[in-house]
Coordinates of C-alpha atoms in Angstrom, one line a residue:
M1 CA 0.0 0.0 0.0
K2 CA 2.8 2.4 0.9
A3 CA 4.5 1.6 -2.4
F4 CA 1.4 2.4 -4.3
I5 CA 0.9 5.7 -2.5
V6 CA 4.5 6.8 -3.1
Y7 CA 4.1 5.8 -6.8
F8 CA 0.7 7.5 -7.2
F9 CA 1.6 10.8 -5.6
G10 CA 5.1 10.8 -7.0
K11 CA 6.5 11.3 -10.5
G12 CA 8.4 9.3 -13.0
E13 CA 12.0 9.6 -14.1
T14 CA 11.1 9.4 -17.7
E15 CA 8.4 11.1 -19.7
E16 CA 5.0 9.6 -19.1
F17 CA 2.8 12.2 -20.8
S18 CA 3.0 13.5 -24.4
N19 CA 1.2 16.5 -25.9
F20 CA -1.5 15.9 -28.5
T21 CA -2.3 12.3 -27.5
L22 CA -5.4 10.7 -26.1
A23 CA -4.3 11.5 -22.5
H24 CA -4.1 15.1 -23.6
F25 CA -7.4 15.4 -25.5
L26 CA -9.6 13.2 -23.5
P27 CA -9.9 15.5 -20.4
I28 CA -10.5 18.5 -22.6
L29 CA -13.3 16.5 -24.4
V30 CA -14.9 15.6 -21.1
A31 CA -14.9 19.3 -20.0
A32 CA -16.4 20.3 -23.4
V33 CA -19.2 17.8 -22.9
C34 CA -19.8 19.2 -19.4
V35 CA -20.0 22.7 -20.8
W36 CA -22.5 21.5 -23.5
L37 CA -24.6 19.8 -20.9
V38 CA -24.7 23.0 -18.8
Y39 CA -25.8 24.9 -22.0
R40 CA -28.4 22.2 -23.0
Y41 CA -30.0 22.1 -19.5
R42 CA -29.4 25.8 -18.5
D43 CA -33.1 26.6 -18.0
K44 CA -33.7 23.5 -15.9
L45 CA -30.6 24.1 -13.9
R46 CA -31.7 27.7 -13.2
E47 CA -34.8 26.5 -11.5
A48 CA -33.4 23.3 -9.9
R49 CA -33.1 23.0 -6.2
C50 CA -29.8 21.2 -6.6
E51 CA -28.2 24.1 -8.5
K52 CA -26.7 25.7 -5.4
T53 CA -25.4 22.3 -4.3
L54 CA -23.8 21.8 -7.7
R55 CA -22.0 25.2 -7.5
Y56 CA -20.8 24.4 -4.1
I57 CA -19.4 21.0 -5.2
M58 CA -17.6 22.6 -8.1
A59 CA -16.2 25.3 -5.7
F60 CA -15.0 22.6 -3.3
A61 CA -13.4 20.6 -6.1
L62 CA -11.6 23.7 -7.4
L63 CA -10.2 24.5 -3.9
V64 CA -9.1 20.9 -3.3
S65 CA -7.4 20.7 -6.7
E66 CA -5.4 23.8 -5.9
L67 CA -4.5 22.8 -2.4
G68 CA -3.8 19.2 -3.6
Y69 CA -0.8 20.6 -5.5
Y70 CA 0.8 21.7 -2.2
W71 CA -0.4 18.7 -0.2
R72 CA 1.3 16.4 -2.6
L73 CA 4.6 18.3 -2.3
V74 CA 4.5 18.2 1.5
G75 CA 3.5 14.5 1.6
V76 CA 6.0 13.1 -0.8
P77 CA 9.6 13.7 0.4
S78 CA 11.1 12.3 -2.8
L79 CA 9.8 15.3 -4.7
E80 CA 12.2 17.4 -2.6
P81 CA 10.0 20.5 -2.6
N82 CA 11.7 23.9 -2.2
P83 CA 9.2 26.4 -0.8
V84 CA 10.6 29.3 -2.8
D85 CA 9.9 27.4 -6.0
H86 CA 6.2 26.9 -5.2
L87 CA 5.0 30.2 -4.1
P88 CA 1.3 31.0 -5.0
I89 CA 2.2 33.3 -7.9
T90 CA 0.5 31.6 -10.7
V91 CA -2.4 32.5 -12.9
C92 CA -3.9 29.0 -12.9
G93 CA -3.7 28.8 -9.1
W94 CA -5.5 32.1 -8.5
V95 CA -8.1 31.3 -11.2
A96 CA -9.0 28.2 -9.1
V97 CA -9.3 30.2 -6.0
F98 CA -11.3 33.1 -7.6
G99 CA -13.5 30.6 -9.5
S100 CA -14.4 28.8 -6.3
Y101 CA -15.5 31.9 -4.5
M102 CA -17.2 33.1 -7.7
L103 CA -19.4 30.0 -7.6
I104 CA -20.2 30.3 -3.9
G105 CA -21.1 34.0 -3.8
K106 CA -22.2 34.4 -7.5
S107 CA -19.7 37.3 -7.6
Q108 CA -19.7 39.3 -10.7
T109 CA -16.3 40.8 -9.8
L110 CA -14.7 37.4 -9.4
F111 CA -16.4 36.2 -12.6
D112 CA -14.8 39.1 -14.5
I113 CA -11.3 38.2 -13.3
T114 CA -11.8 34.4 -13.7
Y115 CA -13.2 34.8 -17.2
F116 CA -10.3 36.8 -18.7
W117 CA -7.6 35.1 -16.8
L118 CA -8.9 31.7 -18.0
F119 CA -9.0 32.6 -21.7
A120 CA -5.9 34.8 -21.7
G121 CA -3.7 32.9 -19.2
T122 CA -4.5 29.3 -18.5
I123 CA -5.2 28.5 -22.2
F124 CA -1.4 28.0 -22.7
A125 CA -1.4 25.3 -20.1
L126 CA -4.1 23.4 -22.0
I127 CA -2.3 23.6 -25.3
T128 CA 1.0 22.3 -23.9
P129 CA 0.6 21.0 -20.4
T130 CA 4.3 20.4 -19.9
V131 CA 4.2 20.5 -16.1
I132 CA 2.8 17.0 -16.2
T133 CA 5.3 15.6 -18.6
Y134 CA 6.6 13.2 -15.9
T135 CA 3.2 12.3 -14.4
G136 CA 0.9 10.4 -16.7
P137 CA -2.6 9.0 -16.2
T138 CA -1.5 6.7 -13.5
R139 CA -0.4 9.6 -11.2
F140 CA -2.3 11.9 -8.9
R141 CA -0.7 15.0 -10.4
Y142 CA -2.3 14.3 -13.8
Y143 CA -5.8 14.4 -12.5
Q144 CA -5.1 17.3 -10.1
F145 CA -3.8 19.3 -13.1
W146 CA -6.8 18.7 -15.3
V147 CA -9.4 19.3 -12.6
Q148 CA -7.7 22.5 -11.6
H149 CA -7.4 23.8 -15.2
L150 CA -10.6 22.6 -16.8
L151 CA -13.2 22.9 -14.0
G152 CA -12.7 26.6 -14.1
Y153 CA -14.1 26.7 -17.7
V154 CA -17.1 24.6 -16.7
A155 CA -17.7 27.0 -13.7
V156 CA -17.4 30.1 -15.9
F157 CA -19.8 28.8 -18.5
H158 CA -22.2 27.7 -15.8
M159 CA -22.3 31.3 -14.6
I160 CA -22.8 32.5 -18.2
F161 CA -25.5 30.1 -19.2
V162 CA -27.3 29.6 -15.9
H163 CA -26.9 32.9 -14.2
K164 CA -26.6 35.1 -17.3
M165 CA -23.3 36.7 -16.3
R166 CA -21.1 38.4 -18.9
P167 CA -18.0 40.4 -19.1
T168 CA -17.8 44.1 -20.0
I169 CA -15.1 46.5 -21.2
K170 CA -14.7 47.7 -17.6
S171 CA -14.3 44.2 -16.4
A172 CA -11.6 43.5 -19.0
V173 CA -9.6 46.5 -17.9
K174 CA -10.0 45.5 -14.3
A175 CA -8.8 41.9 -15.0
Y176 CA -5.9 43.2 -17.2
V177 CA -4.7 45.6 -14.4
L178 CA -4.8 42.8 -11.8
L179 CA -2.9 40.5 -14.1
G180 CA -0.3 43.3 -14.5
V181 CA 0.0 43.5 -10.7
L182 CA 0.5 39.7 -10.5
A183 CA 3.2 40.0 -13.2
V184 CA 5.1 42.7 -11.2
I185 CA 5.0 40.4 -8.1
A186 CA 6.3 37.5 -10.2
Y187 CA 9.1 39.6 -11.6
A188 CA 10.1 40.7 -8.1
A189 CA 10.0 37.1 -6.9
N190 CA 12.2 36.0 -9.8
V191 CA 14.7 38.8 -9.0
M192 CA 14.8 38.2 -5.3
I193 CA 15.0 34.4 -5.5
G194 CA 17.5 34.4 -8.3
P195 CA 18.5 31.6 -10.7
G196 CA 15.9 28.9 -10.8
A197 CA 12.9 31.1 -10.2
N198 CA 10.6 31.4 -13.2
Y199 CA 7.2 32.6 -12.0
L200 CA 4.8 33.3 -14.9
Y201 CA 7.6 32.1 -17.1
M202 CA 9.0 35.6 -17.3
A203 CA 12.6 34.6 -16.7
R204 CA 13.2 31.9 -19.3
P205 CA 11.4 29.2 -21.4
E206 CA 10.1 26.1 -19.6
D207 CA 12.4 23.1 -19.0
T208 CA 10.3 20.9 -21.4
P209 CA 9.0 21.9 -24.9
S210 CA 6.0 24.2 -24.8
I211 CA 4.1 26.8 -26.8
L212 CA 6.1 29.4 -24.8
D213 CA 9.4 28.4 -26.4
F214 CA 8.9 31.0 -29.1
L215 CA 9.4 33.8 -26.5
P216 CA 12.8 35.5 -26.7
P217 CA 15.3 35.0 -23.8
V218 CA 16.0 38.7 -23.3
F219 CA 13.7 39.9 -20.5
A220 CA 12.7 43.2 -22.0
V221 CA 11.7 41.8 -25.3
R222 CA 10.2 38.7 -23.7
A223 CA 8.0 41.0 -21.5
L224 CA 6.9 43.0 -24.5
V225 CA 5.9 40.0 -26.5
M226 CA 4.1 38.4 -23.6
A227 CA 2.2 41.7 -23.0
A228 CA 1.2 41.9 -26.7
V229 CA 0.0 38.3 -26.7
I230 CA -2.0 38.7 -23.5
T231 CA -3.6 41.9 -24.8
L232 CA -4.6 40.1 -28.0
L233 CA -6.1 37.3 -26.0
F234 CA -8.0 39.7 -23.9
F235 CA -9.5 41.2 -27.0
L236 CA -10.3 37.9 -28.5
S237 CA -12.0 36.8 -25.2
Y238 CA -14.2 39.9 -25.4
L239 CA -14.8 39.8 -29.1
P240 CA -17.9 37.4 -29.0
W241 CA -19.6 39.8 -26.6
L242 CA -18.7 42.8 -28.7
I243 CA -20.2 41.2 -31.8
K244 CA -23.3 40.2 -29.8
D245 CA -23.8 43.8 -28.5
R246 CA -23.4 45.3 -32.0
R247 CA -25.9 42.9 -33.5
A248 CA -28.4 43.7 -30.7
K249 CA -27.9 47.4 -31.3
K250 CA -28.5 47.0 -35.1
Q251 CA -31.6 45.0 -34.4
K252 CA -32.9 47.6 -32.0
T253 CA -32.3 50.5 -34.4
A254 CA -33.9 48.5 -37.2

C-alpha cells in the first residue's frame, strides 16, 4: 500500500505524458461535454433545487485541486519541494481560488477576473501541459492538473448560461490591471530568489518543450511579447460579446 501511495503521488524519471495524445485530448473533451450539458439544460438548472449544491461541489473541487498541489509536495519527500519554487504566484492557481469563490457567492467581480484570466492565461497550459510531462494518467498530479485547469471553464460557462453573467469592457480593464499586478509580483520574486525562479515564465522558457518556447530569452523583449499576446487574447476573449452587442444594437435600431 505504501509503495502504491509513493508511486501514485510521486513522478516518473522518464516522460509519461505527451502532448496531443489521447491522454491530452480526453480531459478536454470531457470538459467540453460538461459545458455542453450546462448549456443544454441551462433553464432546468436555473430552476433546480440542486443548482446551489452543484455550484458548491464545483467550488469545493476547485479549492481541493489547488490545495492538492501543495499537499502532494509536502506529503511526498522524494519530490524534494523547495518552498521558494512553489509560491502562490500563478495565474492558474488564482483562477481556481477566484473561481471557487465566484461559484459560492455568485460574484460578478470574481467572474470578470476568472473569465479573462482563463481565456488569456490558462489557455497556454491546456495547449502544452508540460508541467505533467513526468506524471501520466497513473499519477495523482495528472488528475489534479486537469481538474484545476478545466473545471474553471465549466464554472465560468455555468455562470454565463445559468446565471446570465457576462464580461464588459470595464471588467476587461480590471482583470488586465490585476494581471499586471501579478506580473510585477512574479518579476520581483524572480529577481529576489535568483537563478531557478521562473514565475509566470518571465525569466526563461520552460524546461520541457511548450508553446512558450517562441518567446525571446532577453527579458525586456520577452515581457513586451508576452504583454502583446496577452492583450490580443483579452481582445479575442471579449470579441464574441462585442459582436453580440453590435448585433443587438443593429436589431434595436432597425
